Amino acid sequence: MQTLEPAKQASLDGQPKAIYGSDDRKDTYAVQDANLRRWAAATCVLIPSSTVQLQPDGTYDLKTKPWTRTIKVESPGVITTYYGVVPCLGEPFATQPIVDLGESQGLCTAFLVMPDVVMTAGHCVEDVADLADKRFVFGFEMEDANTAVTKFAADRVYTGVELLGRTRNNELDYAIIRLDRTVMVEGIVPLEMRSEGELAEGTTVGVVGHPSALPQKISFGENTRVTGVGRFAFVANLDTYGGNSGSPVINADTGQVEGILVEGQNDFIFDPPPRWCFYSDRYLDSECGETVLKITAIPELSELVSLAPSIIEQPISQAAVQSGSQLILRVRANGTAPMSYQWQLHGTDKPGANEASFIIPTATIADAGSYRVMVSNSRGSVISSASEVSIASGGVSTFGNSSP
């Protein structure tokens, strides 16, 4: 048993990295594609409750630490454990913090499929009692190259209260979890899932999650494809690690969730003395692959897909609408009919504004401001992103007050 100091990265001397082909993982802040960012916003880290601490001001602090690993090396008749092993020089994201799990078993990734329901891998949650010791946190990511987001508003942190479905066997590995309340954060909307048809080999896919307890990573590569399809699962050359269990695997063309990441190849290789470090294992794009449970193999899927309301086209902001002219705001949503709509101005319901399109025949200065729409059906609700409207009168644009 040996403890290593995590202060410095060790030398790698050109050792390979642990990925399929090129490393496609990117930090959220470095991704500009609006669809990728939207899918990432709906993905959260699933962690022990001990890793997030409620503060007097109502926010939560996430416990993090420098990235190190505990390595067990087996030799004939003995297992040697090394603590505090650092990433080798050149290992991607080596200077970023990881969630400080303490003595806990580990963490997973989950994703929003309804306004108050998430999905993850079945091996990430044992039962309802286990849910009480878990937290679902949206937004653990790098703010920039040097700063991780570790403080969260209360509307970013959730607890699971009900298992709507869970199976873990040789064929299926999933959990469907109802949260303690609806996720109402602007920009976080449930992911759309494939509900029918068969996934084809060669389909381009990607993944979002928390590899190795790191801040969120988005991984969509030009050569990341489905390489094999079975009855319950498929295989793809995804750049994923421990911590990605439960991650949504998304069709890069349709934006639909094709499956849940459940299993993969070995993540890291221990580089023994004199380096004392670990580096990512590496495979060719054509080699092996990560195992993904097909979303269409989940028995409860039809109920979730048929009931979940989701916004597929957000209302658009409008600048300098001329006073006296017509103002039109529109939203497009998917979900089981009937669906109801309620438009709001500065968070206050607008009487009679209950259609997918909100029309003001003759706009005035009083109509300027921040609009949102709540879309609901028998199963739940989702709120749109804000549409900022300014009204121009006499050459001057008015954006409205920040309160009703």
mmCIF file of C-alpha atoms in Angstrom:
data_model
loop_
_atom_site.group_PDB
_atom_site.id
_atom_site.type_symbol
_atom_site.label_atom_id
_atom_site.label_comp_id
_atom_site.label_asym_id
_atom_site.label_seq_id
_atom_site.Cartn_x
_atom_site.Cartn_y
_atom_site.Cartn_z
ATOM 1 C CA MET A 1 0.000 0.000 0.000
ATOM 2 C CA GLN A 2 1.526 3.319 -1.094
ATOM 3 C CA THR A 3 0.291 6.899 -1.110
ATOM 4 C CA LEU A 4 1.417 9.122 -3.971
ATOM 5 C CA GLU A 5 1.418 12.889 -3.938
ATOM 6 C CA PRO A 6 -1.074 14.357 -6.480
ATOM 7 C CA ALA A 7 0.753 17.653 -6.869
ATOM 8 C CA LYS A 8 2.296 17.026 -10.294
ATOM 9 C CA GLN A 9 1.541 15.084 -13.443
ATOM 10 C CA ALA A 10 3.994 12.339 -14.250
ATOM 11 C CA SER A 11 5.740 11.906 -17.598
ATOM 12 C CA LEU A 12 3.903 9.907 -20.271
ATOM 13 C CA ASP A 13 6.703 9.581 -22.832
ATOM 14 C CA GLY A 14 4.304 9.245 -25.766
ATOM 15 C CA GLN A 15 2.085 6.514 -24.337
ATOM 16 C CA PRO A 16 -1.303 6.175 -26.142
ATOM 17 C CA LYS A 17 -4.547 7.709 -24.840
ATOM 18 C CA ALA A 18 -7.706 5.780 -23.888
ATOM 19 C CA ILE A 19 -10.134 6.453 -26.677
ATOM 20 C CA TYR A 20 -11.469 5.127 -29.985
ATOM 21 C CA GLY A 21 -9.463 6.832 -32.703
ATOM 22 C CA SER A 22 -9.200 10.546 -31.930
ATOM 23 C CA ASP A 23 -10.452 11.918 -28.617
ATOM 24 C CA ASP A 24 -13.847 13.503 -29.343
ATOM 25 C CA ARG A 25 -14.595 14.693 -25.806
ATOM 26 C CA LYS A 26 -15.114 18.441 -25.404
ATOM 27 C CA ASP A 27 -16.043 20.675 -22.504
ATOM 28 C CA THR A 28 -19.467 22.255 -22.722
ATOM 29 C CA TYR A 29 -18.106 25.811 -22.850
ATOM 30 C CA ALA A 30 -16.045 24.872 -25.941
ATOM 31 C CA VAL A 31 -19.087 23.643 -27.906
ATOM 32 C CA GLN A 32 -21.021 26.191 -29.970
ATOM 33 C CA ASP A 33 -23.593 23.929 -31.631
ATOM 34 C CA ALA A 34 -27.000 24.814 -30.174
ATOM 35 C CA ASN A 35 -28.348 21.266 -30.410
ATOM 36 C CA LEU A 36 -25.356 19.748 -28.628
ATOM 37 C CA ARG A 37 -25.620 22.325 -25.863
ATOM 38 C CA ARG A 38 -29.353 21.685 -25.504
ATOM 39 C CA TRP A 39 -28.783 17.942 -25.184
ATOM 40 C CA ALA A 40 -26.022 18.578 -22.664
ATOM 41 C CA ALA A 41 -28.277 20.843 -20.578
ATOM 42 C CA ALA A 42 -30.735 17.951 -20.108
ATOM 43 C CA THR A 43 -27.963 15.670 -18.816
ATOM 44 C CA CYS A 44 -27.026 15.557 -15.141
ATOM 45 C CA VAL A 45 -24.563 13.912 -12.794
ATOM 46 C CA LEU A 46 -25.927 11.291 -10.370
ATOM 47 C CA ILE A 47 -23.924 11.456 -7.134
ATOM 48 C CA PRO A 48 -24.097 10.489 -3.445
ATOM 49 C CA SER A 49 -25.896 13.068 -1.314
ATOM 50 C CA SER A 50 -22.762 13.496 0.803
ATOM 51 C CA THR A 51 -20.991 15.186 -2.099
ATOM 52 C CA VAL A 52 -23.362 18.184 -2.242
ATOM 53 C CA GLN A 53 -23.760 20.392 0.811
ATOM 54 C CA LEU A 54 -26.652 22.795 1.396
ATOM 55 C CA GLN A 55 -25.475 26.293 2.293
ATOM 56 C CA PRO A 56 -27.240 28.894 4.499
ATOM 57 C CA ASP A 57 -28.166 30.940 1.419
ATOM 58 C CA GLY A 58 -30.025 27.987 -0.126
ATOM 59 C CA THR A 59 -27.373 27.107 -2.690
ATOM 60 C CA TYR A 60 -25.419 23.850 -2.862
ATOM 61 C CA ASP A 61 -21.657 23.340 -2.925
ATOM 62 C CA LEU A 62 -20.214 20.330 -4.712
ATOM 63 C CA LYS A 63 -17.194 18.655 -3.097
ATOM 64 C CA THR A 64 -14.363 18.219 -5.582
ATOM 65 C CA LYS A 65 -10.679 17.296 -5.488
ATOM 66 C CA PRO A 66 -7.707 17.029 -7.876
ATOM 67 C CA TRP A 67 -7.990 14.144 -10.306
ATOM 68 C CA THR A 68 -6.287 11.082 -8.844
ATOM 69 C CA ARG A 69 -7.105 7.391 -8.858
ATOM 70 C CA THR A 70 -6.701 4.380 -6.610
ATOM 71 C CA ILE A 71 -4.928 1.636 -8.545
ATOM 72 C CA LYS A 72 -4.877 -2.036 -7.620
ATOM 73 C CA VAL A 73 -2.082 -4.092 -9.162
ATOM 74 C CA GLU A 74 -2.331 -7.868 -9.054
ATOM 75 C CA SER A 75 0.723 -10.126 -8.992
ATOM 76 C CA PRO A 76 0.938 -13.813 -8.069
ATOM 77 C CA GLY A 77 -0.431 -14.171 -4.564
ATOM 78 C CA VAL A 78 -0.670 -10.455 -3.756
ATOM 79 C CA ILE A 79 -2.735 -7.351 -4.594
ATOM 80 C CA THR A 80 -0.958 -4.030 -4.098
ATOM 81 C CA THR A 81 -3.057 -0.854 -3.759
ATOM 82 C CA TYR A 82 -1.656 2.530 -4.731
ATOM 83 C CA TYR A 83 -3.477 5.675 -3.636
ATOM 84 C CA GLY A 84 -3.327 9.144 -5.156
ATOM 85 C CA VAL A 85 -2.037 8.023 -8.561
ATOM 86 C CA VAL A 86 -1.931 11.067 -10.854
ATOM 87 C CA PRO A 87 -2.706 11.357 -14.585
ATOM 88 C CA CYS A 88 0.293 10.978 -16.854
ATOM 89 C CA LEU A 89 1.583 14.065 -18.619
ATOM 90 C CA GLY A 90 -0.613 14.728 -21.645
ATOM 91 C CA GLU A 91 -3.703 12.948 -20.316
ATOM 92 C CA PRO A 92 -6.740 15.014 -21.418
ATOM 93 C CA PHE A 93 -8.429 17.116 -18.700
ATOM 94 C CA ALA A 94 -5.731 16.149 -16.169
ATOM 95 C CA THR A 95 -5.846 19.497 -14.376
ATOM 96 C CA GLN A 96 -9.622 19.533 -13.963
ATOM 97 C CA PRO A 97 -11.255 18.592 -10.635
ATOM 98 C CA ILE A 98 -13.374 15.498 -10.102
ATOM 99 C CA VAL A 99 -16.245 14.881 -7.704
ATOM 100 C CA ASP A 100 -14.846 13.939 -4.298
ATOM 101 C CA LEU A 101 -16.693 10.695 -3.661
ATOM 102 C CA GLY A 102 -14.910 9.855 -0.422
ATOM 103 C CA GLU A 103 -15.686 6.236 0.458
ATOM 104 C CA SER A 104 -18.722 6.077 -1.849
ATOM 105 C CA GLN A 105 -18.866 3.532 -4.640
ATOM 106 C CA GLY A 106 -18.985 5.938 -7.557
ATOM 107 C CA LEU A 107 -21.199 8.109 -9.706
ATOM 108 C CA CYS A 108 -23.227 7.902 -12.899
ATOM 109 C CA THR A 109 -24.866 10.105 -15.495
ATOM 110 C CA ALA A 110 -28.631 10.557 -15.967
ATOM 111 C CA PHE A 111 -30.807 12.504 -18.404
ATOM 112 C CA LEU A 112 -34.195 14.198 -18.371
ATOM 113 C CA VAL A 113 -36.953 12.435 -20.337
ATOM 114 C CA MET A 114 -39.971 14.206 -18.836
ATOM 115 C CA PRO A 115 -40.219 17.424 -16.833
ATOM 116 C CA ASP A 116 -39.892 15.435 -13.595
ATOM 117 C CA VAL A 117 -38.438 12.107 -14.770
ATOM 118 C CA VAL A 118 -34.869 11.014 -15.521
ATOM 119 C CA MET A 119 -33.331 7.830 -16.904
ATOM 120 C CA THR A 120 -30.037 6.159 -16.074
ATOM 121 C CA ALA A 121 -28.495 2.693 -15.999
ATOM 122 C CA GLY A 122 -30.095 0.154 -13.667
ATOM 123 C CA HIS A 123 -26.798 -0.578 -11.938
ATOM 124 C CA CYS A 124 -26.595 3.070 -10.852
ATOM 125 C CA VAL A 125 -29.631 2.802 -8.536
ATOM 126 C CA GLU A 126 -30.519 -0.262 -6.481
ATOM 127 C CA ASP A 127 -33.930 0.590 -5.039
ATOM 128 C CA VAL A 128 -36.060 3.393 -3.574
ATOM 129 C CA ALA A 129 -34.017 3.412 -0.374
ATOM 130 C CA ASP A 130 -30.889 3.965 -2.455
ATOM 131 C CA LEU A 131 -32.558 6.937 -4.159
ATOM 132 C CA ALA A 132 -32.738 8.784 -0.843
ATOM 133 C CA ASP A 133 -28.942 8.875 -0.772
ATOM 134 C CA LYS A 134 -28.593 10.174 -4.343
ATOM 135 C CA ARG A 135 -28.715 13.630 -5.866
ATOM 136 C CA PHE A 136 -29.210 14.656 -9.480
ATOM 137 C CA VAL A 137 -27.259 17.822 -10.290
ATOM 138 C CA PHE A 138 -27.600 19.721 -13.562
ATOM 139 C CA GLY A 139 -24.728 21.909 -14.722
ATOM 140 C CA PHE A 140 -21.529 20.389 -13.317
ATOM 141 C CA GLU A 141 -19.255 21.590 -16.115
ATOM 142 C CA MET A 142 -16.253 23.753 -16.855
ATOM 143 C CA GLU A 143 -17.156 27.434 -17.048
ATOM 144 C CA ASP A 144 -13.922 28.079 -18.929
ATOM 145 C CA ALA A 145 -10.562 26.365 -19.329
ATOM 146 C CA ASN A 146 -9.646 26.928 -15.677
ATOM 147 C CA THR A 147 -12.897 27.149 -13.699
ATOM 148 C CA ALA A 148 -15.316 24.379 -12.790
ATOM 149 C CA VAL A 149 -18.889 25.161 -11.728
ATOM 150 C CA THR A 150 -19.165 23.813 -8.175
ATOM 151 C CA LYS A 151 -21.889 26.050 -6.681
ATOM 152 C CA PHE A 152 -25.482 25.416 -7.724
ATOM 153 C CA ALA A 153 -28.814 27.118 -7.229
ATOM 154 C CA ALA A 154 -31.475 24.957 -5.592
ATOM 155 C CA ASP A 155 -33.279 24.502 -8.922
ATOM 156 C CA ARG A 156 -30.240 22.564 -10.194
ATOM 157 C CA VAL A 157 -30.288 19.895 -7.473
ATOM 158 C CA TYR A 158 -32.932 17.128 -7.223
ATOM 159 C CA THR A 159 -33.733 13.963 -5.305
ATOM 160 C CA GLY A 160 -35.363 10.833 -6.696
ATOM 161 C CA VAL A 161 -38.604 9.873 -4.968
ATOM 162 C CA GLU A 162 -40.005 7.008 -7.046
ATOM 163 C CA LEU A 163 -38.741 4.222 -9.267
ATOM 164 C CA LEU A 164 -41.104 4.115 -12.224
ATOM 165 C CA GLY A 165 -39.208 1.181 -13.663
ATOM 166 C CA ARG A 166 -35.940 -0.655 -13.110
ATOM 167 C CA THR A 167 -34.413 -3.818 -14.504
ATOM 168 C CA ARG A 168 -30.892 -5.150 -14.280
ATOM 169 C CA ASN A 169 -30.136 -8.527 -15.800
ATOM 170 C CA ASN A 170 -28.172 -9.991 -18.680
ATOM 171 C CA GLU A 171 -30.390 -8.257 -21.214
ATOM 172 C CA LEU A 172 -31.655 -4.997 -19.681
ATOM 173 C CA ASP A 173 -30.002 -2.390 -17.476
ATOM 174 C CA TYR A 174 -32.063 0.746 -16.886
ATOM 175 C CA ALA A 175 -33.817 2.824 -14.232
ATOM 176 C CA ILE A 176 -36.606 5.365 -14.663
ATOM 177 C CA ILE A 177 -36.826 7.782 -11.752
ATOM 178 C CA ARG A 178 -39.358 10.412 -10.759
ATOM 179 C CA LEU A 179 -37.753 13.486 -9.230
ATOM 180 C CA ASP A 180 -39.027 15.320 -6.172
ATOM 181 C CA ARG A 181 -40.257 18.191 -8.363
ATOM 182 C CA THR A 182 -40.465 19.424 -11.935
ATOM 183 C CA VAL A 183 -37.284 20.787 -13.510
ATOM 184 C CA MET A 184 -38.157 24.379 -14.362
ATOM 185 C CA VAL A 185 -34.739 25.778 -15.298
ATOM 186 C CA GLU A 186 -34.693 27.786 -18.497
ATOM 187 C CA GLY A 187 -32.935 25.868 -21.252
ATOM 188 C CA ILE A 188 -33.347 22.438 -19.661
ATOM 189 C CA VAL A 189 -35.927 20.484 -21.660
ATOM 190 C CA PRO A 190 -36.512 16.714 -21.824
ATOM 191 C CA LEU A 191 -34.660 14.804 -24.502
ATOM 192 C CA GLU A 192 -36.620 13.259 -27.340
ATOM 193 C CA MET A 193 -36.359 9.457 -27.607
ATOM 194 C CA ARG A 194 -36.720 7.032 -30.477
ATOM 195 C CA SER A 195 -40.088 5.322 -30.059
ATOM 196 C CA GLU A 196 -40.210 3.028 -33.059
ATOM 197 C CA GLY A 197 -38.178 1.604 -35.894
ATOM 198 C CA GLU A 198 -34.798 -0.128 -35.853
ATOM 199 C CA LEU A 199 -31.424 1.498 -35.378
ATOM 200 C CA ALA A 200 -29.099 0.808 -38.310
ATOM 201 C CA GLU A 201 -25.420 0.003 -38.256
ATOM 202 C CA GLY A 202 -23.354 2.972 -39.377
ATOM 203 C CA THR A 203 -25.628 5.518 -37.686
ATOM 204 C CA THR A 204 -23.625 8.466 -36.353
ATOM 205 C CA VAL A 205 -24.112 8.854 -32.605
ATOM 206 C CA GLY A 206 -22.598 10.734 -29.687
ATOM 207 C CA VAL A 207 -22.762 10.864 -25.928
ATOM 208 C CA VAL A 208 -22.948 13.362 -23.069
ATOM 209 C CA GLY A 209 -21.868 12.583 -19.528
ATOM 210 C CA HIS A 210 -19.346 12.664 -16.723
ATOM 211 C CA PRO A 211 -16.398 10.395 -17.562
ATOM 212 C CA SER A 212 -14.282 9.510 -14.522
ATOM 213 C CA ALA A 213 -16.269 11.949 -12.317
ATOM 214 C CA LEU A 214 -15.025 14.898 -14.390
ATOM 215 C CA PRO A 215 -17.117 17.944 -15.319
ATOM 216 C CA GLN A 216 -19.512 17.270 -18.163
ATOM 217 C CA LYS A 217 -18.097 16.254 -21.532
ATOM 218 C CA ILE A 218 -19.794 16.248 -24.938
ATOM 219 C CA SER A 219 -18.477 13.622 -27.340
ATOM 220 C CA PHE A 220 -19.690 13.642 -30.948
ATOM 221 C CA GLY A 221 -17.123 12.603 -33.558
ATOM 222 C CA GLU A 222 -17.415 12.265 -37.312
ATOM 223 C CA ASN A 223 -16.330 8.644 -37.042
ATOM 224 C CA THR A 224 -18.383 7.736 -33.967
ATOM 225 C CA ARG A 225 -20.860 5.224 -35.273
ATOM 226 C CA VAL A 226 -22.982 2.221 -34.386
ATOM 227 C CA THR A 227 -20.862 -0.820 -35.200
ATOM 228 C CA GLY A 228 -23.250 -3.608 -34.237
ATOM 229 C CA VAL A 229 -26.931 -3.994 -33.362
ATOM 230 C CA GLY A 230 -28.518 -6.748 -31.306
ATOM 231 C CA ARG A 231 -31.990 -7.412 -29.920
ATOM 232 C CA PHE A 232 -31.550 -5.436 -26.703
ATOM 233 C CA ALA A 233 -28.333 -3.496 -27.186
ATOM 234 C CA PHE A 234 -25.972 -2.018 -29.735
ATOM 235 C CA VAL A 235 -22.263 -1.287 -29.812
ATOM 236 C CA ALA A 236 -20.643 2.019 -30.770
ATOM 237 C CA ASN A 237 -17.078 3.374 -30.672
ATOM 238 C CA LEU A 238 -17.933 6.009 -28.058
ATOM 239 C CA ASP A 239 -15.246 7.767 -26.002
ATOM 240 C CA THR A 240 -16.707 6.907 -22.592
ATOM 241 C CA TYR A 241 -15.368 5.985 -19.160
ATOM 242 C CA GLY A 242 -16.590 4.988 -15.728
ATOM 243 C CA GLY A 243 -19.016 7.753 -14.755
ATOM 244 C CA ASN A 244 -20.612 7.669 -18.208
ATOM 245 C CA SER A 245 -22.877 4.808 -17.108
ATOM 246 C CA GLY A 246 -26.414 6.048 -17.673
ATOM 247 C CA SER A 247 -25.371 8.597 -20.294
ATOM 248 C CA PRO A 248 -27.752 9.276 -23.181
ATOM 249 C CA VAL A 249 -26.417 8.045 -26.516
ATOM 250 C CA ILE A 250 -27.943 10.365 -29.087
ATOM 251 C CA ASN A 251 -28.489 10.107 -32.831
ATOM 252 C CA ALA A 252 -26.425 12.958 -34.277
ATOM 253 C CA ASP A 253 -28.864 13.453 -37.163
ATOM 254 C CA THR A 254 -32.275 13.169 -35.482
ATOM 255 C CA GLY A 255 -31.392 14.326 -31.967
ATOM 256 C CA GLN A 256 -33.264 11.361 -30.515
ATOM 257 C CA VAL A 257 -31.899 9.245 -27.689
ATOM 258 C CA GLU A 258 -31.018 5.845 -29.138
ATOM 259 C CA GLY A 259 -29.868 4.227 -25.912
ATOM 260 C CA ILE A 260 -28.327 4.281 -22.441
ATOM 261 C CA LEU A 261 -24.589 3.670 -22.000
ATOM 262 C CA VAL A 262 -24.246 0.634 -19.708
ATOM 263 C CA GLU A 263 -20.843 -0.984 -20.235
ATOM 264 C CA GLY A 264 -17.473 -0.408 -21.868
ATOM 265 C CA GLN A 265 -13.859 -1.422 -22.266
ATOM 266 C CA ASN A 266 -11.044 -0.869 -19.775
ATOM 267 C CA ASP A 267 -10.547 2.860 -19.151
ATOM 268 C CA PHE A 268 -6.977 3.351 -17.939
ATOM 269 C CA ILE A 269 -3.568 1.730 -17.864
ATOM 270 C CA PHE A 270 -1.241 2.051 -14.849
ATOM 271 C CA ASP A 271 2.261 3.143 -15.771
ATOM 272 C CA PRO A 272 4.505 1.666 -13.041
ATOM 273 C CA PRO A 273 7.763 3.081 -11.653
ATOM 274 C CA PRO A 274 9.477 5.304 -12.405
ATOM 275 C CA ARG A 275 6.430 7.217 -13.763
ATOM 276 C CA TRP A 276 3.719 6.299 -11.230
ATOM 277 C CA CYS A 277 0.795 7.576 -13.289
ATOM 278 C CA PHE A 278 -2.220 6.401 -15.305
ATOM 279 C CA TYR A 279 -3.187 7.053 -18.904
ATOM 280 C CA SER A 280 -6.227 6.300 -21.038
ATOM 281 C CA ASP A 281 -6.383 3.010 -22.872
ATOM 282 C CA ARG A 282 -6.673 3.321 -26.630
ATOM 283 C CA TYR A 283 -8.502 1.428 -29.351
ATOM 284 C CA LEU A 284 -8.943 1.869 -33.067
ATOM 285 C CA ASP A 285 -12.318 3.163 -34.261
ATOM 286 C CA SER A 286 -12.902 -0.278 -35.774
ATOM 287 C CA GLU A 287 -12.053 -2.129 -32.536
ATOM 288 C CA CYS A 288 -14.360 -3.302 -29.781
ATOM 289 C CA GLY A 289 -16.879 -0.694 -28.672
ATOM 290 C CA GLU A 290 -19.055 0.405 -25.764
ATOM 291 C CA THR A 291 -22.319 -1.390 -24.967
ATOM 292 C CA VAL A 292 -25.520 0.658 -25.159
ATOM 293 C CA LEU A 293 -28.980 -0.517 -24.118
ATOM 294 C CA LYS A 294 -31.441 0.252 -26.899
ATOM 295 C CA ILE A 295 -34.011 2.764 -25.717
ATOM 296 C CA THR A 296 -36.718 0.879 -27.621
ATOM 297 C CA ALA A 297 -35.983 -2.239 -25.529
ATOM 298 C CA ILE A 298 -37.328 -0.551 -22.393
ATOM 299 C CA PRO A 299 -40.881 -1.807 -21.704
ATOM 300 C CA GLU A 300 -42.067 1.448 -20.123
ATOM 301 C CA LEU A 301 -40.910 3.545 -23.072
ATOM 302 C CA SER A 302 -44.268 3.720 -24.863
ATOM 303 C CA GLU A 303 -45.890 5.346 -21.843
ATOM 304 C CA LEU A 304 -43.118 7.873 -21.437
ATOM 305 C CA VAL A 305 -42.943 8.801 -25.099
ATOM 306 C CA SER A 306 -46.689 9.097 -25.532
ATOM 307 C CA LEU A 307 -47.148 11.358 -22.512
ATOM 308 C CA ALA A 308 -44.084 13.530 -22.325
ATOM 309 C CA PRO A 309 -44.578 17.150 -23.389
ATOM 310 C CA SER A 310 -41.489 18.668 -24.990
ATOM 311 C CA ILE A 311 -40.797 21.885 -26.855
ATOM 312 C CA ILE A 312 -39.270 21.399 -30.301
ATOM 313 C CA GLU A 313 -39.330 25.041 -31.447
ATOM 314 C CA GLN A 314 -38.809 27.827 -28.936
ATOM 315 C CA PRO A 315 -40.486 31.254 -29.247
ATOM 316 C CA ILE A 316 -38.181 33.759 -30.960
ATOM 317 C CA SER A 317 -37.143 37.090 -29.447
ATOM 318 C CA GLN A 318 -38.232 40.163 -31.392
ATOM 319 C CA ALA A 319 -36.478 43.517 -31.326
ATOM 320 C CA ALA A 320 -37.924 46.923 -32.214
ATOM 321 C CA VAL A 321 -41.489 45.816 -33.013
ATOM 322 C CA GLN A 322 -43.218 48.971 -34.140
ATOM 323 C CA SER A 323 -45.838 50.335 -31.780
ATOM 324 C CA GLY A 324 -49.263 49.779 -33.301
ATOM 325 C CA SER A 325 -48.192 46.786 -35.380
ATOM 326 C CA GLN A 326 -49.035 43.121 -34.840
ATOM 327 C CA LEU A 327 -46.938 41.022 -32.439
ATOM 328 C CA ILE A 328 -46.917 37.227 -32.930
ATOM 329 C CA LEU A 329 -45.145 34.685 -30.717
ATOM 330 C CA ARG A 330 -45.205 30.973 -31.528
ATOM 331 C CA VAL A 331 -44.111 27.711 -29.931
ATOM 332 C CA ARG A 332 -44.090 24.141 -31.248
ATOM 333 C CA ALA A 333 -44.400 21.226 -28.859
ATOM 334 C CA ASN A 334 -44.684 17.443 -28.944
ATOM 335 C CA GLY A 335 -46.811 15.437 -26.554
ATOM 336 C CA THR A 336 -50.022 13.527 -26.076
ATOM 337 C CA ALA A 337 -53.137 15.545 -26.861
ATOM 338 C CA PRO A 338 -54.771 17.489 -25.509
ATOM 339 C CA MET A 339 -52.030 19.962 -24.683
ATOM 340 C CA SER A 340 -52.692 23.320 -23.064
ATOM 341 C CA TYR A 341 -50.694 26.538 -23.360
ATOM 342 C CA GLN A 342 -50.272 29.475 -21.009
ATOM 343 C CA TRP A 343 -48.237 32.465 -22.097
ATOM 344 C CA GLN A 344 -46.606 34.602 -19.428
ATOM 345 C CA LEU A 345 -45.124 38.094 -19.351
ATOM 346 C CA HIS A 346 -42.440 38.527 -16.674
ATOM 347 C CA GLY A 347 -43.656 35.294 -15.057
ATOM 348 C CA THR A 348 -47.304 36.396 -14.813
ATOM 349 C CA ASP A 349 -50.021 34.599 -16.802
ATOM 350 C CA LYS A 350 -51.543 36.564 -19.683
ATOM 351 C CA PRO A 351 -55.340 36.121 -19.583
ATOM 352 C CA GLY A 352 -56.682 34.387 -22.672
ATOM 353 C CA ALA A 353 -53.224 33.575 -24.046
ATOM 354 C CA ASN A 354 -53.829 29.827 -24.270
ATOM 355 C CA GLU A 355 -52.842 28.787 -27.789
ATOM 356 C CA ALA A 356 -49.586 27.724 -29.427
ATOM 357 C CA SER A 357 -49.540 31.144 -31.082
ATOM 358 C CA PHE A 358 -49.921 34.302 -29.009
ATOM 359 C CA ILE A 359 -51.098 37.270 -31.069
ATOM 360 C CA ILE A 360 -51.386 40.913 -30.024
ATOM 361 C CA PRO A 361 -53.103 42.719 -32.922
ATOM 362 C CA THR A 362 -51.870 46.176 -31.903
ATOM 363 C CA ALA A 363 -48.738 46.185 -29.773
ATOM 364 C CA THR A 364 -48.025 49.006 -27.353
ATOM 365 C CA ILE A 365 -45.140 49.934 -25.070
ATOM 366 C CA ALA A 366 -46.848 47.979 -22.281
ATOM 367 C CA ASP A 367 -46.416 44.765 -24.285
ATOM 368 C CA ALA A 368 -42.620 44.924 -24.174
ATOM 369 C CA GLY A 369 -40.834 42.429 -21.940
ATOM 370 C CA SER A 370 -39.858 38.818 -21.378
ATOM 371 C CA TYR A 371 -42.358 36.181 -22.556
ATOM 372 C CA ARG A 372 -42.469 32.454 -21.813
ATOM 373 C CA VAL A 373 -45.069 29.778 -22.402
ATOM 374 C CA MET A 374 -45.994 26.797 -20.231
ATOM 375 C CA VAL A 375 -47.023 23.715 -22.224
ATOM 376 C CA SER A 376 -48.938 21.064 -20.270
ATOM 377 C CA ASN A 377 -50.851 17.841 -20.715
ATOM 378 C CA SER A 378 -52.156 15.107 -18.436
ATOM 379 C CA ARG A 379 -48.646 13.971 -17.548
ATOM 380 C CA GLY A 380 -46.705 17.127 -16.849
ATOM 381 C CA SER A 381 -45.534 20.542 -17.941
ATOM 382 C CA VAL A 382 -42.555 22.182 -19.595
ATOM 383 C CA ILE A 383 -41.710 25.859 -19.869
ATOM 384 C CA SER A 384 -40.121 27.502 -22.880
ATOM 385 C CA SER A 385 -37.036 29.644 -22.998
ATOM 386 C CA ALA A 386 -37.568 33.398 -22.734
ATOM 387 C CA SER A 387 -38.572 35.470 -25.741
ATOM 388 C CA GLU A 388 -37.453 39.070 -25.296
ATOM 389 C CA VAL A 389 -39.691 41.616 -27.011
ATOM 390 C CA SER A 390 -38.921 45.313 -27.422
ATOM 391 C CA ILE A 391 -41.396 47.858 -28.771
ATOM 392 C CA ALA A 392 -40.212 50.827 -30.832
ATOM 393 C CA SER A 393 -42.041 54.144 -30.604
ATOM 394 C CA GLY A 394 -40.738 57.438 -31.933
ATOM 395 C CA GLY A 395 -37.358 55.877 -32.772
ATOM 396 C CA VAL A 396 -36.844 54.556 -29.223
ATOM 397 C CA SER A 397 -37.018 50.835 -28.306
ATOM 398 C CA THR A 398 -38.532 49.819 -24.964
ATOM 399 C CA PHE A 399 -37.770 46.400 -23.423
ATOM 400 C CA GLY A 400 -40.263 46.591 -20.584
ATOM 401 C CA ASN A 401 -39.826 46.333 -16.838
ATOM 402 C CA SER A 402 -38.258 43.338 -15.116
ATOM 403 C CA SER A 403 -41.425 42.742 -13.116
ATOM 404 C CA PRO A 404 -45.098 42.755 -14.030
#
